[in-house]
XYZ file of C-alpha atoms in Angstrom:
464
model
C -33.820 -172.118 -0.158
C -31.522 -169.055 -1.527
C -34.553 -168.542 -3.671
C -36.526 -167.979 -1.279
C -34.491 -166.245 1.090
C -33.800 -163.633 -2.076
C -37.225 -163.015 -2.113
C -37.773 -162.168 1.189
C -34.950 -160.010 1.065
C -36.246 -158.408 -1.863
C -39.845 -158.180 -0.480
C -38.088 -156.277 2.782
C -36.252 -154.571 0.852
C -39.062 -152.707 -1.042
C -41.151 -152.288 1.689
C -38.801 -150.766 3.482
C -37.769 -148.156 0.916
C -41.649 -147.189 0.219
C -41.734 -146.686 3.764
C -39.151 -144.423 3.758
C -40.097 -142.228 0.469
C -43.686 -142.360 1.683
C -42.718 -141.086 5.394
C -40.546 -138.339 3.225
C -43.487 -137.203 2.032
C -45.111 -137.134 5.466
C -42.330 -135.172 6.754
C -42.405 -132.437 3.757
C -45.793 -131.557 4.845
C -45.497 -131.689 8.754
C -42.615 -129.931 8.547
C -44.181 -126.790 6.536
C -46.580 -126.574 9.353
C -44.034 -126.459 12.258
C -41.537 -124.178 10.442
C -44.612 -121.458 10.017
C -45.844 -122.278 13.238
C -42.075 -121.795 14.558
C -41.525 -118.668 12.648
C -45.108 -116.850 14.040
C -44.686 -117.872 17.773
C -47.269 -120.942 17.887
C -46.233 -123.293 20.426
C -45.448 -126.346 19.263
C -46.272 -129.951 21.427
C -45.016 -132.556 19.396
C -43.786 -133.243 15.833
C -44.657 -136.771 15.109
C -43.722 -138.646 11.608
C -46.326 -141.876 11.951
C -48.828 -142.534 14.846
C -48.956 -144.511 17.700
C -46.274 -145.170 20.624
C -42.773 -144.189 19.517
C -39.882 -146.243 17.983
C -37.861 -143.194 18.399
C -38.342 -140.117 20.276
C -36.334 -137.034 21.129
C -37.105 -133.795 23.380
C -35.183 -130.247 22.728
C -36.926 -126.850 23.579
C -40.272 -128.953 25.053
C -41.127 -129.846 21.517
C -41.119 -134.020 21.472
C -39.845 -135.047 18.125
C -40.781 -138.749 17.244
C -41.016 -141.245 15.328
C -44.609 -143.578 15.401
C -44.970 -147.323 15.030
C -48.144 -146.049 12.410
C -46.130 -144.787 9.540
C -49.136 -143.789 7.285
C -48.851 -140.260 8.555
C -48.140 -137.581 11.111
C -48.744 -134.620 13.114
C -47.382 -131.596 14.550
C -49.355 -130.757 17.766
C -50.132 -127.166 18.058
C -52.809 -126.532 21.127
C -53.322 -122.785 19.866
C -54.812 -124.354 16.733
C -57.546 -126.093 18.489
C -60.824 -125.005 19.364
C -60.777 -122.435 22.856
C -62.082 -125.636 25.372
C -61.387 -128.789 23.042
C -58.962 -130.232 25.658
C -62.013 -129.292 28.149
C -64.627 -131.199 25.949
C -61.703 -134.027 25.074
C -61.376 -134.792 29.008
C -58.048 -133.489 29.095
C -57.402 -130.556 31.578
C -57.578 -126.803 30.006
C -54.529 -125.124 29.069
C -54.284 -121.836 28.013
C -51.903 -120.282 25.598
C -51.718 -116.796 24.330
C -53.965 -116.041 21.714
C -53.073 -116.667 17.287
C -54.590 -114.147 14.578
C -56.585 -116.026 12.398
C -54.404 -115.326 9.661
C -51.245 -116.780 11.540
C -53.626 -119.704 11.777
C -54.307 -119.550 7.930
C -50.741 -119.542 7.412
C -49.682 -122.559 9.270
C -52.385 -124.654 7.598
C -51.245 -123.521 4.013
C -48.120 -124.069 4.743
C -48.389 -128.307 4.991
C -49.706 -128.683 1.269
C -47.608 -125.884 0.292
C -44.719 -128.009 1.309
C -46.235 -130.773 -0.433
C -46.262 -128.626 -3.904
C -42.833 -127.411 -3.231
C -41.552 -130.823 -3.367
C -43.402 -132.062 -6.140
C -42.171 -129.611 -8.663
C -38.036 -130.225 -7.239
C -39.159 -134.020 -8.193
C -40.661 -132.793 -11.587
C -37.616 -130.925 -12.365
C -35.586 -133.642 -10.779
C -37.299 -136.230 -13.493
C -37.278 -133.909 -16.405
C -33.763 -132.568 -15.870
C -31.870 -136.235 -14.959
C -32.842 -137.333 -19.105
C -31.791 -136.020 -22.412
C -34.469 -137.492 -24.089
C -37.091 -135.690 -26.568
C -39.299 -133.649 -25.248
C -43.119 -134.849 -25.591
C -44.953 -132.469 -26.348
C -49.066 -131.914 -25.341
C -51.013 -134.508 -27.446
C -54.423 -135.324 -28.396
C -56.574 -139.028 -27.893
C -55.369 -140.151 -31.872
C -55.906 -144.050 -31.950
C -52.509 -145.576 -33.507
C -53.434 -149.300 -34.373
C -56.738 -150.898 -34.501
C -56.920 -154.497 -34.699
C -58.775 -155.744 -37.969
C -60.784 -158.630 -36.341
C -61.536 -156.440 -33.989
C -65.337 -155.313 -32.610
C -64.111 -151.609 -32.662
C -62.310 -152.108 -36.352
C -65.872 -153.184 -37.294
C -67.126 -150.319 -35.419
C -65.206 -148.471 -37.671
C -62.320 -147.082 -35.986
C -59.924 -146.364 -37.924
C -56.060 -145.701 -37.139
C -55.497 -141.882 -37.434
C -58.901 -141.093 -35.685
C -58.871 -139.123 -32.932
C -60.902 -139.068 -29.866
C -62.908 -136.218 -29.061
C -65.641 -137.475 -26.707
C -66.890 -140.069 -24.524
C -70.680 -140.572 -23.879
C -70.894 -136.544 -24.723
C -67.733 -135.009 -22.372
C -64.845 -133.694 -24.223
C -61.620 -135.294 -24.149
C -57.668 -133.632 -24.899
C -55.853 -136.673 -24.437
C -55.880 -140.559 -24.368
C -55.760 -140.092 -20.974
C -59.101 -138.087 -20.487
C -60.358 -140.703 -22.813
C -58.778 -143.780 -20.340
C -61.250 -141.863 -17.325
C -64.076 -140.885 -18.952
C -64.744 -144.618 -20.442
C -63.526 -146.243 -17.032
C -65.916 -143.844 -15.143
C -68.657 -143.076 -17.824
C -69.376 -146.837 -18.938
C -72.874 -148.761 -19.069
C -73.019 -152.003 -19.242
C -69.395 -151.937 -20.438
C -70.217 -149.676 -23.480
C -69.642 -146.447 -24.050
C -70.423 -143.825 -26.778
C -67.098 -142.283 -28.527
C -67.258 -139.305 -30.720
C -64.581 -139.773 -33.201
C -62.738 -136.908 -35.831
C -61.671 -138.163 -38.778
C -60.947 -136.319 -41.891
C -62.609 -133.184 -40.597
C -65.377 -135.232 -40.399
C -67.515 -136.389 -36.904
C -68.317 -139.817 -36.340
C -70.037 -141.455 -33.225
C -69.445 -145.346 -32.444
C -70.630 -147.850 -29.762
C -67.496 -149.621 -28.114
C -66.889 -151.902 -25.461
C -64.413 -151.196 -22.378
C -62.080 -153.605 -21.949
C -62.076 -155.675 -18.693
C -58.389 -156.209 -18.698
C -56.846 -152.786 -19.318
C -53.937 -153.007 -16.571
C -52.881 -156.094 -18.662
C -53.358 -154.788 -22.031
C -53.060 -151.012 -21.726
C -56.109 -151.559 -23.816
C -58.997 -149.172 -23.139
C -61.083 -150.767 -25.565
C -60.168 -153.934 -27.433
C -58.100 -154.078 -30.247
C -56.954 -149.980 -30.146
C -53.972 -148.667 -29.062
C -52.772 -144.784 -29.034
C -50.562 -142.937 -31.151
C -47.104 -143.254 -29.440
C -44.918 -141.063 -31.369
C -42.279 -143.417 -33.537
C -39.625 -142.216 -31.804
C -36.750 -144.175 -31.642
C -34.166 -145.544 -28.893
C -31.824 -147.840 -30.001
C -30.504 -149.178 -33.284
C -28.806 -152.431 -32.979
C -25.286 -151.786 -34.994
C -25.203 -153.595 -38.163
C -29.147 -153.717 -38.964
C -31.092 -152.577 -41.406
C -31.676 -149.336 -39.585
C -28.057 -148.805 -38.643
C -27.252 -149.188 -42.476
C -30.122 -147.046 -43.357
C -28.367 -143.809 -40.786
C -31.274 -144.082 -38.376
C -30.026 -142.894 -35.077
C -30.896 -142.660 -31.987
C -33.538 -140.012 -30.878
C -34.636 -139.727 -34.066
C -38.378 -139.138 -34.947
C -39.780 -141.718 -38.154
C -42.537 -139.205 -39.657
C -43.185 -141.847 -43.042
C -42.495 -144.836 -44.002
C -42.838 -146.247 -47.979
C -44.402 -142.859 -48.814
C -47.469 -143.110 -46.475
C -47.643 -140.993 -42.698
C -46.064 -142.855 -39.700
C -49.388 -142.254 -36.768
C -47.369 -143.810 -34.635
C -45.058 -146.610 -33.190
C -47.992 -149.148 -33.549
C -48.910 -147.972 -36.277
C -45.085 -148.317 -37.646
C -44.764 -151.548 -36.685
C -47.257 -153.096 -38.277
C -46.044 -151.091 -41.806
C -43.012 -152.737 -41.081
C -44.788 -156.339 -41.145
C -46.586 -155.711 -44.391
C -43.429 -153.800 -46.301
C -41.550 -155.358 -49.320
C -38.612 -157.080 -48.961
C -36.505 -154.344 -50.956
C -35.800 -150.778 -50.734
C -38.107 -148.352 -49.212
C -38.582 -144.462 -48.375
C -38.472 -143.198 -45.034
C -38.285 -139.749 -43.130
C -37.282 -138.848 -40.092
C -37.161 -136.039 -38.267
C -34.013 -135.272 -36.571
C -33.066 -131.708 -34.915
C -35.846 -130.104 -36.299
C -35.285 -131.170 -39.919
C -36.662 -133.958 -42.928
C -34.199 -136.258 -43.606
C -35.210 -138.521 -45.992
C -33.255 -142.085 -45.957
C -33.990 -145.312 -47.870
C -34.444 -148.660 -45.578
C -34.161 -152.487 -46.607
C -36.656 -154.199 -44.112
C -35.411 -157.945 -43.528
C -37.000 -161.187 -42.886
C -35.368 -163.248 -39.611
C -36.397 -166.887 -39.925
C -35.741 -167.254 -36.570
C -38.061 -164.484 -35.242
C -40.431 -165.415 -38.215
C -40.812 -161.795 -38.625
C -39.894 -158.789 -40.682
C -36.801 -156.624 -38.864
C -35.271 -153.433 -39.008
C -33.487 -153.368 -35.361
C -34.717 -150.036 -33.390
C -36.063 -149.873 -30.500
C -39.568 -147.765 -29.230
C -37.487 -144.657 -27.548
C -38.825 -142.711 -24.619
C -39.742 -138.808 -23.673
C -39.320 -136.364 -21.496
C -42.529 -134.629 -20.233
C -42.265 -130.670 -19.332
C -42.164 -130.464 -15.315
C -45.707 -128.109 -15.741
C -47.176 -131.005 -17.557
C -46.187 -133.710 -15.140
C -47.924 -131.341 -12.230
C -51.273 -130.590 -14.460
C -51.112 -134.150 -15.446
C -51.530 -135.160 -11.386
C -53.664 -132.369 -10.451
C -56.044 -133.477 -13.401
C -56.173 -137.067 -12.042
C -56.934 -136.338 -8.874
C -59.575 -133.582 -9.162
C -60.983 -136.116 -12.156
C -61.077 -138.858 -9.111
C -62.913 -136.659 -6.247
C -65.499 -135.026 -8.977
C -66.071 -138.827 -9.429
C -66.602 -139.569 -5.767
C -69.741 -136.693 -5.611
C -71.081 -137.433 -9.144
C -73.924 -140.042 -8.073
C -73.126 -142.377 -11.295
C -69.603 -142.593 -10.958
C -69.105 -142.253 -7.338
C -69.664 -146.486 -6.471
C -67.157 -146.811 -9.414
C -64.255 -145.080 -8.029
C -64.653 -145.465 -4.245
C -64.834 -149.134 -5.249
C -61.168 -148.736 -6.817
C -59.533 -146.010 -4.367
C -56.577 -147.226 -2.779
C -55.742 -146.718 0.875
C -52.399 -146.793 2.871
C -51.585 -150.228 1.775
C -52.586 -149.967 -1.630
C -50.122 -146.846 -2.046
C -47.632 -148.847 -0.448
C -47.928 -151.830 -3.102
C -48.169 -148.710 -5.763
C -44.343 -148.012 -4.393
C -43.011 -151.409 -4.068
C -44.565 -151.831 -7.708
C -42.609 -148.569 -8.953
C -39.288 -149.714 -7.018
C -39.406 -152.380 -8.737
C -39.191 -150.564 -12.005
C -36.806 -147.742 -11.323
C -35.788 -144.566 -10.283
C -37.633 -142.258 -12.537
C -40.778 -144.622 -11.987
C -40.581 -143.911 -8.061
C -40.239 -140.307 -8.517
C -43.024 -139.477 -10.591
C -45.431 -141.655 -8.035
C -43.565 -140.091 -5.024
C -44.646 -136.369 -6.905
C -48.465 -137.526 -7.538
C -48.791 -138.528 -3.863
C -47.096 -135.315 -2.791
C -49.992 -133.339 -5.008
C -52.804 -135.781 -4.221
C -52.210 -134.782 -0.525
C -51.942 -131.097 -0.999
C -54.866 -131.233 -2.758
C -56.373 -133.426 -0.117
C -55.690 -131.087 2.497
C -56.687 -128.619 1.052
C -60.126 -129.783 0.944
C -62.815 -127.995 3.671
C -63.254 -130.945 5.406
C -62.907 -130.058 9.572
C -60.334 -132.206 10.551
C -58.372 -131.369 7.231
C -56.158 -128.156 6.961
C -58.834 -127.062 4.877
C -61.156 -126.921 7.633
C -58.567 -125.190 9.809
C -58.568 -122.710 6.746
C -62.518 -122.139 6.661
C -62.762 -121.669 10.352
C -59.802 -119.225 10.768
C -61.633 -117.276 7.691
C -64.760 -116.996 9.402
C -63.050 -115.815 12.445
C -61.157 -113.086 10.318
C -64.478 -111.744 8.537
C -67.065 -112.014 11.117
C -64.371 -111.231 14.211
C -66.138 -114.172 15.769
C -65.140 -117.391 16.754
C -66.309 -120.785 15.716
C -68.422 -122.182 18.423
C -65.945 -124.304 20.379
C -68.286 -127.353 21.408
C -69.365 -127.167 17.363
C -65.818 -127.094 16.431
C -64.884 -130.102 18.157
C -68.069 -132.112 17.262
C -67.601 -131.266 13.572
C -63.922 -132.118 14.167
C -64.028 -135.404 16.373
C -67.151 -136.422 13.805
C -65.094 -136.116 10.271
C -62.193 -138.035 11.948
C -64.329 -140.860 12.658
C -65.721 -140.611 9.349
C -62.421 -140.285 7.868
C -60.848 -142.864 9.735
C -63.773 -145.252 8.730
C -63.624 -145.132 5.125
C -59.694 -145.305 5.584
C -60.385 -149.032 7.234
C -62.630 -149.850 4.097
C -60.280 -148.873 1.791
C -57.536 -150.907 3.673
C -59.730 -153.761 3.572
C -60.311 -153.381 -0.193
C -56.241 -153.255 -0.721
C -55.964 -156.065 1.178
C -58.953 -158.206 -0.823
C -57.300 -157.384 -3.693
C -54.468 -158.535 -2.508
C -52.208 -155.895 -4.430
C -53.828 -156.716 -7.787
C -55.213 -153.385 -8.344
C -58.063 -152.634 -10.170
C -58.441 -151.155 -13.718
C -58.721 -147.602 -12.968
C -55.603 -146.721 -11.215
C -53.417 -150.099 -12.327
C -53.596 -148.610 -15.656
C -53.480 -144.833 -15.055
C -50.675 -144.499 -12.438
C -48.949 -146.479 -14.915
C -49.580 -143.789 -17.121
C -48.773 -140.479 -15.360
C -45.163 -142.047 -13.597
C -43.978 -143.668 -16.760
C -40.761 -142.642 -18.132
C -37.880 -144.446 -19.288
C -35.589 -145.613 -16.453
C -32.726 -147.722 -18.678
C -32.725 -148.454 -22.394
C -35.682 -150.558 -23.244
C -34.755 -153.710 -24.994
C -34.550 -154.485 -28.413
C -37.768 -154.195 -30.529
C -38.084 -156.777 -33.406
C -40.060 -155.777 -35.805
């Protein structure tokens, strides 16, 4: 019974808390349109955080501040934004209010997203600034550990090889190489190009149908985390060796380290005696000499570290999530990818399980998902879609150059029309969430996990 009572707690809990960073985020961008809107004389109806009849509401200056029993969104109601007659055409009764420049208009759209961006790079700053970790710096798609009874190993992938295409399109990381195989796969296969000793190769692969368990984009191959390392358990090998904290293992027994898989398994198949290793510490080669050990209660070879985490730059964190998301919507108009990630978008309660997920796993976690859903809905926004502040943007532009109006009754229409739309294929994706009941699909279960990750508390003890 306390069992279950914990859980519901905890359940409540989370949901609660997403709530609240989620209507944060709501309230960053409403409240860059009202302050504009404020500061250039718009008047200003309502500012609403969620939709629907209020759980809270409060009037000062006739602006009605609330709080909605929806809470996947918000508005700030500004009449002199809408179309000259909407409220005519809408069957409310015409009110007239002096009239905004177009580029006042312009302004107060910006402004929402621009909050939105704002915010985002505090949180970047916020995540890079609240570690004293190593700073990662920009890598490339290198494969760290290939299984050898592996298809790809008999492909001929290779630790060491890096990435450079998938099915023709260039790749820079292994996270370009994560979408293009998720989005560019047929029949499960795709093509990789493949650099390896200055030399091209091309292989045939299969995608993995598990990757959000695995972190496995294709069977059997893993990236080339660099061997940085966390913690060293006082009085192992390591510890007697000097290996400290934050330091970097460049070789082991005379051969390259690729990377922490790629370490690990050199650890495995080391003697049991005294071997070379380098690390780089503060900028500088230190070479030390290590005595792996065998535990016979692990049944496996030892040294006692730990795989250590980074910091990533707060400019790289932004391009990282402005590179997903434009990745995502160039997916939804390309006609062989777009069934392939509408079918794995998530809607208002998919983000919400994306939140409770992250909560779950800490602080830094939650921020870096809080800052890609504060730049997936600038971005969003931004788009020229009428009922978007985009489209606000493209119509106040055309009345700036031309000096001429959008037709009102086409305003609305095109308005009113891309609401329903939008509102439609938010009910689908809802509906999708909820089939999936939270167990979220390969595309994003594995590549949120991969732009919010960074170390929250000292991961445990690695045995090698």
């Amino acid at each position: 019974m306390l069992d279950l009572f914990h859980s519901a707690w905890t359940v409540t809990y989370s949901v609660f808390i997403a709530l609240f960073l989620f209507g944060i985020t709501v309230f960053v961008h409403e409240f860059g349109h009202f302050i504009v809107a404020r500061k250039n004389g718009l008047k200003v109806l309502t500012f609403s955080i969620g939709f629907g009849k209020a759980i809270w509401q409060w009037e000062k200056d006739d602006i009605v501040y609330k709080i909605g029993w929806i809470p996947f969104g918000g508005y700030v109601a500004l009449p002199q934004l809408d179309p000259e007659g909407m409220e005519r055409i809408q069957g409310g009764e015409p009110v007239k209010f002096p009239p905004v420049s177009p580029w006042k208009k312009i302004a107060v759209a910006v402004c929402g997203p621009v909050g939105n961006i704002v915010f985002a790079v505090v949180l970047a700053w916020i995540i890079f600034l609240g570690s004293d970790q190593p700073i990662l710096e920009e890598t490339n798609a290198t494969v760290g550990l290939v299984d050898e009874s592996s298809a790809a190993y008999a492909a001929g992938i290779r630790p060491g090889d890096m990435v450079v295409a998938v099915n023709g399109k260039s790749v820079g990381s292994w996270y370009d190489f994560m979408v293009e195989s998720l989005l560019g796969e047929t029949e499960n296969n795709v093509e990789l190009t493949l650099l390896a000793s200055n030399a091209t190769k091309t292989v045939q692969v299969e995608v993995a149908d598990d990757v959000e368990k695995t972190g496995q984009i294709v069977k059997g191959v893993d990236q080339a985390i660099p061997c940085l390392i966390g913690i060293v358990t006082s009085g192992s090998p390591a510890d007697r060796a000097g290996l400290l904290a934050n330091d970097i293992i460049t070789q082991f027994d005379g051969d390259p380290v690729i990377g922490w898989y790629h370490f690990v398994d050199a650890v495995q198949d080391a003697p049991l005696k005294e071997v070379p290793v380098v690390v780089e510490r503060d900028g500088r080669n230190i070479p030390l000499f290590l005595t792996p050990e065998y535990n016979e209660e692990y049944e496996r070879v030892m040294i006692g570290v730990s795989l250590g985490g980074f910091r990533v730059r707060p400019m790289d964190q932004l391009k990282s999530d402005a590179s997903m998301i434009t990745r995502v919507l160039k997916g939804l108009v390309t006609p062989d990818e777009s069934g392939k990630v509408a079918k794995n978008l998530q809607g208002p309660v998919g983000i919400l399980g994306m939140l409770m997920m992250a909560i779950k796993t800490g602080l830094w976690t939650t921020l870096g998902l809080i800052r890609l859903i504060n730049i997936n809905l600038a971005l969003l926004n931004l788009l020229p879609i009428p009922v978007l502040d985009g489209g606000h943007i493209v119509f106040a532009l055309w009345e700036g150059i031309t000096r001429r109006k959008v037709n009102a009754q086409v305003q609305a229409v095109l308005i009113n029309l891309c609401a329903i739309l939008l509102i439609g294929a938010m009910l689908l994706v809802t509906l999708n969430d909820i089939d999936r009941k939270f167990q979220f699909k390969k595309l994003f279960g594995s590549l949120i996990s991969a732009q919010t990750e960074q170390v929250d508390e000292p991961a445990p003890i690695e045995k090698e």
